[in-house]
């Protein structure tokens, strides 16, 4: 079975540009979460979507937005890119909306964004 | 608010030696606790999780962790290190009441010396 897939794997943008990152969850999973991992740090929560509704939002500016489609895939959009947005963006899927005994997160390999 | 502190950004042990990675958490509600491993250029893989069923949790690859409420700790151990254990390890906390949001520590890079 395919795991969580993310695209693109690597991309380079310049300051001020816009970027769209894509994520396909594990088949049957209805929850998708996005995390930002800056080099040398732990991942930071950006968004969670479950059944196409936003269930949680981290402390990120409005330049960051996301959505989930009817097939449960998701996009993360970042506008007006800054140098500090350079990071590994991780997508995770789960079968349940909440963390718990069965609510395991399965992570993709990430999209590495470099902003010049 | 929840937080995680991992003591030691780098830990180095010899092959066959005990591995101990430290994690302390802060949470105002009963927590769920997790350890993840990240190999170079890869995503995160769940090693083990504490969800209040048992305080000693066994995970994959011979790792285990013990939840100690009095010490607010969830340290990760492995009796005998293997070269393949070299990776970045992250401790994370999530609230029973919250959304599926994990708060991660800064990570500990484990190096195994031959």
Coordinates of N, CA and C in Angstrom, one line a residue:
Chain A
X1 N 0.8 -1.2 0.0 CA 0.0 0.0 0.0 C 0.9 1.2 0.0
X2 N 0.4 2.3 -0.7 CA 1.2 3.5 -0.8 C 1.1 4.2 0.5
X3 N 2.2 4.9 0.9 CA 2.1 5.7 2.1 C 1.7 7.1 1.8
X4 N 2.0 8.0 2.6 CA 1.7 9.4 2.4 C 2.7 9.9 1.3
X5 N 2.2 10.5 0.2 CA 3.0 11.0 -0.8 C 2.9 12.5 -0.9
X6 N 4.1 13.1 -1.1 CA 4.1 14.6 -1.2 C 4.8 15.0 -2.5
X7 N 4.4 16.1 -3.0 CA 5.1 16.7 -4.2 C 5.0 18.2 -4.2
X8 N 6.1 18.9 -4.8 CA 7.3 18.3 -5.2 C 8.2 17.9 -4.0
X9 N 9.3 17.1 -4.3 CA 10.2 16.8 -3.2 C 11.1 17.9 -2.9
X10 N 11.5 18.6 -3.9 CA 12.4 19.8 -3.7 C 12.0 20.9 -4.6
X11 N 12.1 22.1 -4.1 CA 11.8 23.3 -5.0 C 12.5 24.5 -4.5
X12 N 12.9 25.4 -5.4 CA 13.5 26.6 -5.1 C 12.7 27.8 -5.6
X13 N 12.5 28.7 -4.7 CA 11.7 29.9 -5.0 C 12.5 31.2 -4.6
X14 N 12.0 32.3 -5.1 CA 12.6 33.6 -4.7 C 11.6 34.3 -3.8
X15 N 12.2 35.2 -3.0 CA 11.4 36.0 -2.1 C 10.2 36.7 -2.8
X16 N 9.1 36.7 -2.2 CA 7.9 37.3 -2.8 C 7.0 36.4 -3.6
X17 N 7.6 35.2 -4.0 CA 6.8 34.3 -4.9 C 5.8 33.5 -4.0
X18 N 5.0 32.7 -4.7 CA 4.0 31.9 -4.1 C 4.4 30.4 -4.3
X19 N 4.0 29.5 -3.4 CA 4.3 28.1 -3.6 C 3.1 27.3 -3.2
X20 N 2.9 26.2 -3.9 CA 1.8 25.2 -3.6 C 2.4 23.9 -3.4
X21 N 2.2 23.3 -2.2 CA 2.7 21.9 -1.9 C 1.5 21.0 -1.8
X22 N 1.7 19.8 -2.3 CA 0.6 18.8 -2.4 C 0.9 17.6 -1.6
X23 N -0.2 17.0 -1.1 CA -0.1 15.8 -0.3 C -1.3 14.8 -0.6
X24 N -0.9 13.6 -0.7 CA -2.0 12.5 -0.9 C -1.9 11.6 0.4
X25 N -2.9 11.5 1.1 CA -2.9 10.7 2.3 C -3.0 9.2 2.0
X26 N -2.7 8.4 3.0 CA -2.9 7.0 2.9 C -4.4 6.7 2.6
X27 N -4.6 5.7 1.7 CA -6.0 5.4 1.3 C -6.8 5.1 2.5
X28 N -8.0 5.8 2.6 CA -8.9 5.6 3.7 C -8.7 6.6 4.8
X29 N -7.6 7.3 4.8 CA -7.4 8.3 5.8 C -8.1 9.6 5.5
X30 N -8.8 10.2 6.4 CA -9.5 11.4 6.2 C -8.9 12.7 6.8
X31 N -7.9 12.5 7.6 CA -7.3 13.6 8.3 C -5.9 13.8 7.7
X32 N -5.6 15.1 7.4 CA -4.3 15.5 6.9 C -3.8 16.7 7.7
X33 N -2.6 16.6 8.1 CA -1.9 17.7 8.9 C -0.7 18.1 8.2
X34 N -0.3 19.4 8.4 CA 0.9 19.9 7.8 C 1.8 20.5 8.9
X35 N 3.1 20.2 8.8 CA 4.1 20.6 9.7 C 5.3 21.3 9.0
X36 N 5.9 22.3 9.6 CA 7.1 22.9 9.1 C 8.2 22.5 9.9
X37 N 9.3 22.1 9.3 CA 10.5 21.7 10.0 C 11.7 22.5 9.5
X38 N 12.1 23.5 10.2 CA 13.2 24.3 9.9 C 14.5 23.5 10.3
X39 N 15.5 23.7 9.5 CA 16.8 22.9 9.8 C 17.2 23.0 11.2
X40 N 17.4 21.9 11.8 CA 17.9 21.8 13.2 C 16.9 22.0 14.3
X41 N 15.6 22.0 13.9 CA 14.5 22.1 14.8 C 13.5 21.0 14.7
X42 N 12.6 20.9 15.6 CA 11.6 19.9 15.5 C 10.4 20.5 14.7
X43 N 9.6 19.6 14.1 CA 8.5 20.0 13.3 C 7.5 20.9 14.1
X44 N 6.9 21.9 13.4 CA 5.9 22.8 14.0 C 4.6 22.6 13.3
X45 N 3.5 22.5 14.0 CA 2.2 22.3 13.5 C 1.7 23.5 12.8
X46 N 1.2 23.3 11.5 CA 0.7 24.4 10.8 C -0.9 24.3 10.7
X47 N -1.4 23.2 10.2 CA -2.8 23.0 10.0 C -3.2 21.5 10.2
X48 N -4.4 21.3 10.5 CA -5.0 20.0 10.4 C -6.4 20.1 9.7
X49 N -6.7 19.2 8.8 CA -8.0 19.1 8.1 C -8.5 17.7 8.3
X50 N -9.8 17.7 8.6 CA -10.5 16.4 8.7 C -11.8 16.5 8.0
X51 N -12.1 15.6 7.1 CA -13.3 15.7 6.3 C -13.5 17.0 5.7
X52 N -12.5 17.6 5.2 CA -12.5 18.9 4.4 C -12.7 20.1 5.3
X53 N -12.7 19.9 6.6 CA -12.9 21.1 7.5 C -11.6 21.3 8.3
X54 N -11.3 22.6 8.5 CA -10.1 22.9 9.3 C -10.4 22.5 10.8
X55 N -9.5 21.7 11.4 CA -9.7 21.3 12.7 C -8.7 21.9 13.7
X56 N -7.6 22.5 13.1 CA -6.6 23.1 14.0 C -5.7 24.0 13.1
X57 N -5.2 25.0 13.8 CA -4.3 25.9 13.1 C -3.2 26.3 14.1
X58 N -2.0 26.3 13.6 CA -0.9 26.7 14.4 C -0.6 28.2 14.4
X59 N 0.5 28.6 15.0 CA 0.8 30.0 15.1 C 1.6 30.4 13.8
X60 N 1.0 30.5 12.7 CA 1.6 30.9 11.5 C 0.8 32.1 10.9
X61 N 1.5 32.9 10.1 CA 0.8 34.1 9.5 C -0.2 33.7 8.5
X62 N -1.1 34.7 8.1 CA -2.1 34.4 7.1 C -1.6 34.1 5.7
X63 N -0.3 34.3 5.6 CA 0.3 34.0 4.3 C 0.2 32.4 4.0
X64 N 0.1 31.7 5.1 CA -0.1 30.3 5.0 C -1.6 29.9 4.9
X65 N -1.9 29.1 4.0 CA -3.3 28.6 3.9 C -3.3 27.2 3.4
X66 N -4.4 26.5 3.6 CA -4.5 25.1 3.1 C -5.9 24.8 2.8
X67 N -6.1 23.6 2.1 CA -7.4 23.1 1.9 C -7.3 21.6 1.6
X68 N -8.5 21.0 1.8 CA -8.5 19.6 1.6 C -9.7 19.3 0.6
X69 N -9.4 18.4 -0.3 CA -10.3 18.1 -1.4 C -11.2 16.9 -1.1
X70 N -12.2 16.7 -1.9 CA -13.2 15.6 -1.7 C -12.5 14.2 -1.6
X71 N -11.3 14.1 -2.3 CA -10.6 12.8 -2.2 C -9.7 12.8 -1.1
X72 N -9.7 13.8 -0.2 CA -8.9 13.9 1.0 C -7.5 14.3 0.8
X73 N -7.1 14.5 -0.4 CA -5.8 15.1 -0.7 C -5.8 16.5 -0.2
X74 N -4.6 17.1 -0.1 CA -4.5 18.5 0.5 C -3.5 19.3 -0.2
X75 N -3.6 20.6 -0.2 CA -2.6 21.6 -0.6 C -2.3 22.5 0.5
X76 N -1.0 22.9 0.5 CA -0.6 23.9 1.4 C -0.1 25.0 0.5
X77 N -0.6 26.2 0.7 CA -0.2 27.4 0.0 C 0.6 28.4 0.8
X78 N 1.6 29.0 0.3 CA 2.3 30.0 1.1 C 2.6 31.2 0.1
X79 N 2.1 32.3 0.5 CA 2.2 33.5 -0.4 C 3.3 34.4 0.1
X80 N 3.8 35.3 -0.8 CA 4.8 36.3 -0.4 C 6.0 35.7 0.4
X81 N 6.6 34.7 -0.2 CA 7.6 33.9 0.5 C 8.7 34.8 1.1
X82 N 9.2 34.4 2.3 CA 10.3 35.0 3.0 C 11.4 34.0 3.1
X83 N 12.6 34.5 3.3 CA 13.8 33.6 3.5 C 13.5 32.6 4.6
X84 N 12.9 33.1 5.6 CA 12.6 32.3 6.8 C 11.6 31.1 6.5
X85 N 11.0 31.1 5.4 CA 10.0 30.0 5.0 C 10.8 28.8 4.5
X86 N 12.1 28.9 4.3 CA 12.9 27.8 3.9 C 12.8 26.7 4.9
X87 N 12.4 25.5 4.5 CA 12.1 24.5 5.5 C 11.7 23.2 4.8
X88 N 11.7 22.1 5.6 CA 11.0 20.9 5.1 C 9.6 20.9 5.5
X89 N 8.7 20.8 4.6 CA 7.3 20.8 4.9 C 6.7 19.3 4.9
X90 N 6.3 18.9 6.0 CA 5.8 17.5 6.2 C 4.3 17.5 6.2
X91 N 3.8 16.5 5.5 CA 2.4 16.2 5.6 C 2.2 14.8 6.3
X92 N 1.2 14.8 7.1 CA 0.9 13.5 7.9 C -0.6 13.2 7.7
X93 N -0.9 11.9 7.6 CA -2.3 11.5 7.5 C -2.7 10.6 8.7
X94 N -4.0 10.5 9.0 CA -4.5 9.7 10.0 C -5.9 9.3 9.7
X95 N -6.3 8.2 10.3 CA -7.7 7.7 10.1 C -8.7 8.4 11.0
X96 N -8.2 9.0 12.0 CA -9.1 9.7 13.0 C -8.7 11.1 13.2
X97 N -9.7 11.9 13.7 CA -9.4 13.4 13.8 C -8.6 13.8 15.0
X98 N -8.5 12.9 16.0 CA -7.9 13.3 17.3 C -6.7 12.3 17.5
X99 N -5.7 12.8 18.3 CA -4.7 12.0 18.7 C -5.2 11.0 19.8
X100 N -4.7 9.8 19.8 CA -5.2 8.9 20.8 C -4.6 7.5 20.5
X101 N -5.1 6.5 21.2 CA -4.6 5.2 21.0 C -4.6 4.7 19.6
X102 N -5.6 5.1 18.8 CA -5.7 4.7 17.4 C -5.3 5.8 16.5
X103 N -5.1 7.0 17.0 CA -4.9 8.2 16.1 C -3.5 8.4 15.7
X104 N -2.8 7.4 15.1 CA -1.4 7.5 14.8 C -1.3 8.4 13.5
X105 N -0.3 9.2 13.5 CA 0.1 10.0 12.4 C 1.1 9.3 11.5
X106 N 0.9 9.2 10.2 CA 1.8 8.7 9.3 C 2.4 9.8 8.4
X107 N 3.7 10.0 8.5 CA 4.3 11.2 7.8 C 4.8 10.8 6.4
X108 N 4.7 11.8 5.5 CA 5.4 11.7 4.2 C 6.8 12.1 4.4
X109 N 7.6 12.0 3.2 CA 9.0 12.3 3.3 C 9.3 13.8 3.1
X110 N 8.2 14.6 2.9 CA 8.4 16.0 2.9 C 8.7 16.7 1.6
X111 N 8.4 18.0 1.5 CA 8.8 18.8 0.4 C 9.8 19.8 1.0
X112 N 11.0 19.8 0.4 CA 12.0 20.8 0.9 C 12.0 22.0 0.1
X113 N 11.7 23.1 0.7 CA 11.5 24.4 0.1 C 12.7 25.3 0.4
X114 N 13.4 25.8 -0.6 CA 14.5 26.8 -0.4 C 14.0 28.1 -1.0
X115 N 14.1 29.2 -0.2 CA 13.7 30.5 -0.7 C 15.0 31.3 -0.8
X116 N 15.2 31.9 -2.0 CA 16.5 32.7 -2.2 C 16.2 34.1 -2.3
Chain B
X1 N -0.9 25.4 27.8 CA 0.0 25.2 26.7 C 0.9 23.9 27.0
X2 N 1.2 23.3 25.9 CA 2.1 22.1 26.1 C 3.4 22.4 25.5
X3 N 4.4 21.7 26.1 CA 5.8 21.9 25.6 C 6.6 20.6 25.9
X4 N 7.7 20.4 25.1 CA 8.6 19.3 25.3 C 10.0 19.8 25.3
X5 N 10.8 19.3 26.2 CA 12.2 19.6 26.3 C 13.0 18.3 26.1
X6 N 13.9 18.3 25.1 CA 14.8 17.1 25.0 C 16.2 17.6 25.5
X7 N 16.7 16.9 26.4 CA 17.9 17.2 27.0 C 19.1 16.6 26.2
X8 N 19.9 17.5 25.6 CA 21.0 17.0 24.8 C 20.6 17.0 23.3
X9 N 21.2 17.9 22.6 CA 20.9 17.9 21.1 C 21.7 16.9 20.4
X10 N 22.8 16.4 21.0 CA 23.6 15.4 20.4 C 23.9 14.3 21.5
X11 N 23.8 13.1 21.1 CA 24.2 12.0 22.0 C 25.0 11.0 21.2
X12 N 26.1 10.6 21.8 CA 27.0 9.7 21.1 C 27.2 8.5 22.0
X13 N 27.0 7.3 21.4 CA 27.3 6.0 22.2 C 28.0 5.0 21.3
X14 N 28.6 4.1 22.0 CA 29.3 3.0 21.2 C 28.3 1.9 20.9
X15 N 28.6 1.3 19.8 CA 27.8 0.1 19.3 C 27.8 -0.9 20.5
X16 N 26.5 -1.3 20.8 CA 26.4 -2.3 21.9 C 26.1 -1.7 23.2
X17 N 26.3 -0.4 23.4 CA 26.1 0.3 24.6 C 24.6 0.7 24.8
X18 N 24.3 1.1 26.0 CA 22.9 1.6 26.3 C 22.6 2.9 25.6
X19 N 21.4 3.0 25.1 CA 21.0 4.3 24.5 C 20.0 4.9 25.5
X20 N 20.2 6.2 25.9 CA 19.2 6.9 26.7 C 19.0 8.3 26.2
X21 N 17.8 8.6 25.7 CA 17.5 9.9 25.2 C 16.4 10.5 26.1
X22 N 16.7 11.7 26.6 CA 15.8 12.3 27.6 C 14.7 13.2 27.1
X23 N 13.6 13.1 27.6 CA 12.4 14.0 27.2 C 11.6 14.3 28.5
X24 N 11.4 15.6 28.7 CA 10.5 16.1 29.7 C 9.4 16.9 29.0
X25 N 8.2 16.8 29.6 CA 7.1 17.4 29.0 C 6.4 18.3 30.0
X26 N 5.6 19.2 29.4 CA 4.7 20.1 30.2 C 3.3 20.1 29.6
X27 N 2.3 19.7 30.4 CA 1.0 19.7 29.9 C 0.0 19.9 31.0
X28 N -1.0 20.7 30.8 CA -2.0 21.0 31.8 C -3.1 19.9 31.9
X29 N -3.1 19.1 30.9 CA -4.1 18.0 30.8 C -3.4 16.7 30.6
X30 N -4.0 15.5 30.9 CA -3.3 14.3 30.7 C -2.8 14.2 29.2
X31 N -1.5 13.9 29.1 CA -0.9 13.9 27.7 C -0.9 12.6 27.1
X32 N -0.8 12.6 25.7 CA -0.3 11.5 24.9 C 1.1 11.9 24.6
X33 N 2.0 10.9 24.7 CA 3.4 11.1 24.4 C 3.9 10.2 23.3
X34 N 4.8 10.7 22.5 CA 5.3 10.0 21.3 C 6.8 10.1 21.2
X35 N 7.4 9.1 20.6 CA 8.8 9.2 20.1 C 8.8 8.9 18.6
X36 N 9.4 9.8 17.9 CA 9.5 9.6 16.4 C 11.0 9.5 16.1
X37 N 11.4 8.8 15.0 CA 12.7 8.8 14.5 C 12.7 9.3 13.0
X38 N 13.8 10.1 12.7 CA 13.9 10.6 11.4 C 15.3 10.3 10.8
X39 N 15.3 9.5 9.8 CA 16.6 9.2 9.1 C 16.8 10.3 8.1
X40 N 18.0 10.5 7.6 CA 18.4 11.6 6.7 C 17.5 11.6 5.5
X41 N 17.0 12.8 5.2 CA 16.2 13.0 4.0 C 14.9 12.2 3.9
X42 N 14.4 11.9 5.1 CA 13.2 11.1 5.2 C 12.2 11.8 6.1
X43 N 10.9 11.3 6.1 CA 9.9 11.8 7.1 C 10.1 11.2 8.4
X44 N 9.1 11.3 9.3 CA 9.1 10.8 10.6 C 8.5 9.5 10.7
X45 N 9.0 8.6 11.5 CA 8.5 7.3 11.7 C 8.2 7.1 13.2
X46 N 7.0 6.6 13.6 CA 6.6 6.4 14.9 C 7.4 5.3 15.5
X47 N 8.1 5.5 16.7 CA 8.8 4.5 17.4 C 7.8 3.8 18.4
X48 N 7.2 4.7 19.2 CA 6.3 4.2 20.3 C 5.4 5.4 20.7
X49 N 4.4 5.0 21.5 CA 3.5 6.1 22.0 C 2.9 5.6 23.4
X50 N 2.7 6.6 24.3 CA 2.1 6.4 25.5 C 0.7 7.0 25.5
X51 N -0.3 6.2 25.8 CA -1.7 6.7 25.7 C -2.5 6.3 26.9
X52 N -1.8 6.2 28.1 CA -2.3 6.0 29.4 C -2.6 4.5 29.7
X53 N -2.4 3.6 28.8 CA -2.7 2.2 29.1 C -1.7 1.5 30.0
X54 N -0.4 1.8 29.7 CA 0.7 1.2 30.5 C 1.8 2.2 30.6
X55 N 2.5 2.3 31.7 CA 3.6 3.3 31.8 C 4.8 2.9 31.1
X56 N 5.1 1.7 31.0 CA 6.3 1.2 30.2 C 5.8 0.8 28.8
X57 N 6.3 1.5 27.8 CA 5.8 1.3 26.5 C 7.0 0.7 25.6
X58 N 6.7 -0.4 24.9 CA 7.6 -1.0 24.0 C 7.3 -0.6 22.6
X59 N 8.4 -0.3 21.9 CA 8.2 0.1 20.5 C 8.9 -0.8 19.5
X60 N 9.1 -0.2 18.3 CA 9.8 -1.0 17.3 C 11.3 -0.9 17.5
X61 N 12.1 -1.8 16.8 CA 13.5 -1.8 16.8 C 14.2 -1.9 18.2
X62 N 13.5 -2.5 19.2 CA 14.0 -2.7 20.5 C 14.0 -1.5 21.4
X63 N 13.3 -0.4 21.0 CA 13.2 0.8 21.9 C 12.1 0.6 22.9
X64 N 12.2 1.3 24.0 CA 11.1 1.4 25.0 C 11.2 2.7 25.7
X65 N 10.1 3.1 26.3 CA 10.1 4.4 27.1 C 9.2 4.2 28.3
X66 N 9.5 4.9 29.3 CA 8.7 4.8 30.6 C 8.1 6.2 30.9
X67 N 6.8 6.2 31.1 CA 6.1 7.4 31.5 C 6.2 7.6 33.0
X68 N 6.8 8.7 33.4 CA 6.8 9.0 34.9 C 6.1 10.3 35.1
X69 N 4.9 10.2 35.6 CA 4.1 11.4 35.8 C 4.8 12.4 36.9
X70 N 5.3 11.8 37.9 CA 5.9 12.6 39.0 C 7.1 13.4 38.5
X71 N 7.8 12.9 37.5 CA 9.0 13.5 37.0 C 8.7 14.2 35.6
X72 N 7.4 14.1 35.2 CA 7.0 14.6 33.9 C 8.0 14.3 32.8
X73 N 8.4 13.0 32.8 CA 9.4 12.5 31.9 C 8.9 11.3 31.0
X74 N 9.6 11.2 29.9 CA 9.2 10.1 29.0 C 10.5 9.7 28.2
X75 N 11.5 9.2 28.9 CA 12.8 8.9 28.4 C 12.8 7.7 27.5
X76 N 13.6 7.7 26.4 CA 13.6 6.6 25.5 C 14.9 5.8 25.7
X77 N 14.8 4.5 25.8 CA 16.0 3.7 26.0 C 16.0 2.5 25.0
X78 N 17.3 2.0 24.8 CA 17.5 0.8 24.1 C 18.7 0.1 24.7
X79 N 18.6 -1.1 25.1 CA 19.7 -1.8 25.9 C 21.0 -1.8 25.1
X80 N 21.0 -2.1 23.8 CA 22.2 -2.3 23.0 C 22.1 -1.5 21.7
X81 N 22.9 -0.5 21.5 CA 22.8 0.3 20.3 C 23.4 -0.4 19.1
X82 N 22.7 -0.2 17.9 CA 23.2 -0.7 16.7 C 23.5 0.4 15.7
X83 N 24.4 0.2 14.8 CA 24.8 1.2 13.9 C 23.6 1.8 13.1
X84 N 22.6 1.0 12.9 CA 21.4 1.5 12.2 C 20.5 2.4 13.0
X85 N 20.8 2.5 14.3 CA 20.0 3.4 15.1 C 20.4 4.9 15.0
X86 N 21.5 5.2 14.2 CA 22.0 6.5 14.0 C 20.9 7.3 13.3
X87 N 20.4 8.4 13.9 CA 19.3 9.1 13.3 C 19.0 10.3 14.2
X88 N 17.9 11.1 13.9 CA 17.4 12.1 14.7 C 16.2 11.6 15.4
X89 N 16.1 11.9 16.7 CA 14.9 11.4 17.5 C 14.1 12.6 18.1
X90 N 12.8 12.5 17.9 CA 12.0 13.6 18.4 C 10.9 13.0 19.4
X91 N 10.8 13.7 20.5 CA 9.8 13.5 21.5 C 8.6 14.5 21.2
X92 N 7.4 14.0 21.3 CA 6.3 14.9 21.1 C 5.1 14.6 22.1
X93 N 4.3 15.7 22.3 CA 3.2 15.6 23.2 C 1.9 16.0 22.5
X94 N 0.8 15.4 22.8 CA -0.5 15.8 22.3 C -1.5 15.7 23.4
X95 N -2.5 16.6 23.4 CA -3.5 16.6 24.4 C -4.6 15.6 24.0
X96 N -5.1 15.0 25.0 CA -6.3 14.1 24.8 C -7.5 15.0 24.3
X97 N -7.5 16.2 24.8 CA -8.7 17.0 24.5 C -8.5 17.8 23.1
X98 N -7.3 17.9 22.7 CA -7.1 18.8 21.6 C -7.3 18.1 20.2
X99 N -7.1 18.9 19.2 CA -7.0 18.4 17.8 C -5.8 17.5 17.7
X100 N -5.6 17.0 16.5 CA -4.5 16.1 16.3 C -3.2 16.9 16.1
X101 N -2.9 17.7 17.1 CA -1.7 18.5 17.0 C -0.6 18.0 17.9
X102 N 0.5 17.7 17.3 CA 1.7 17.3 18.1 C 2.6 18.5 18.3
X103 N 3.1 18.6 19.5 CA 4.1 19.6 19.9 C 5.4 18.8 20.0
X104 N 6.4 19.1 19.2 CA 7.7 18.4 19.1 C 8.8 19.1 19.9
X105 N 9.7 18.3 20.4 CA 10.9 18.8 21.0 C 11.9 19.2 19.9
X106 N 13.1 19.7 20.3 CA 14.0 20.2 19.3 C 14.8 19.0 18.6
X107 N 14.7 17.8 19.2 CA 15.3 16.7 18.6 C 16.7 16.4 19.2
X108 N 17.0 15.1 19.2 CA 18.3 14.7 19.6 C 19.0 13.8 18.5
X109 N 20.1 14.2 18.1 CA 20.9 13.5 17.1 C 21.7 12.4 17.7
X110 N 21.4 11.2 17.4 CA 22.1 10.0 18.0 C 23.2 9.5 17.0
X111 N 24.4 9.5 17.5 CA 25.5 8.9 16.7 C 26.0 7.7 17.4
X112 N 26.3 6.7 16.6 CA 26.8 5.4 17.1 C 28.2 5.2 16.6
X113 N 29.1 5.0 17.6 CA 30.5 4.8 17.3 C 30.8 3.3 17.2
X114 N 31.6 2.9 16.2 CA 31.9 1.5 16.0 C 32.8 1.0 17.1

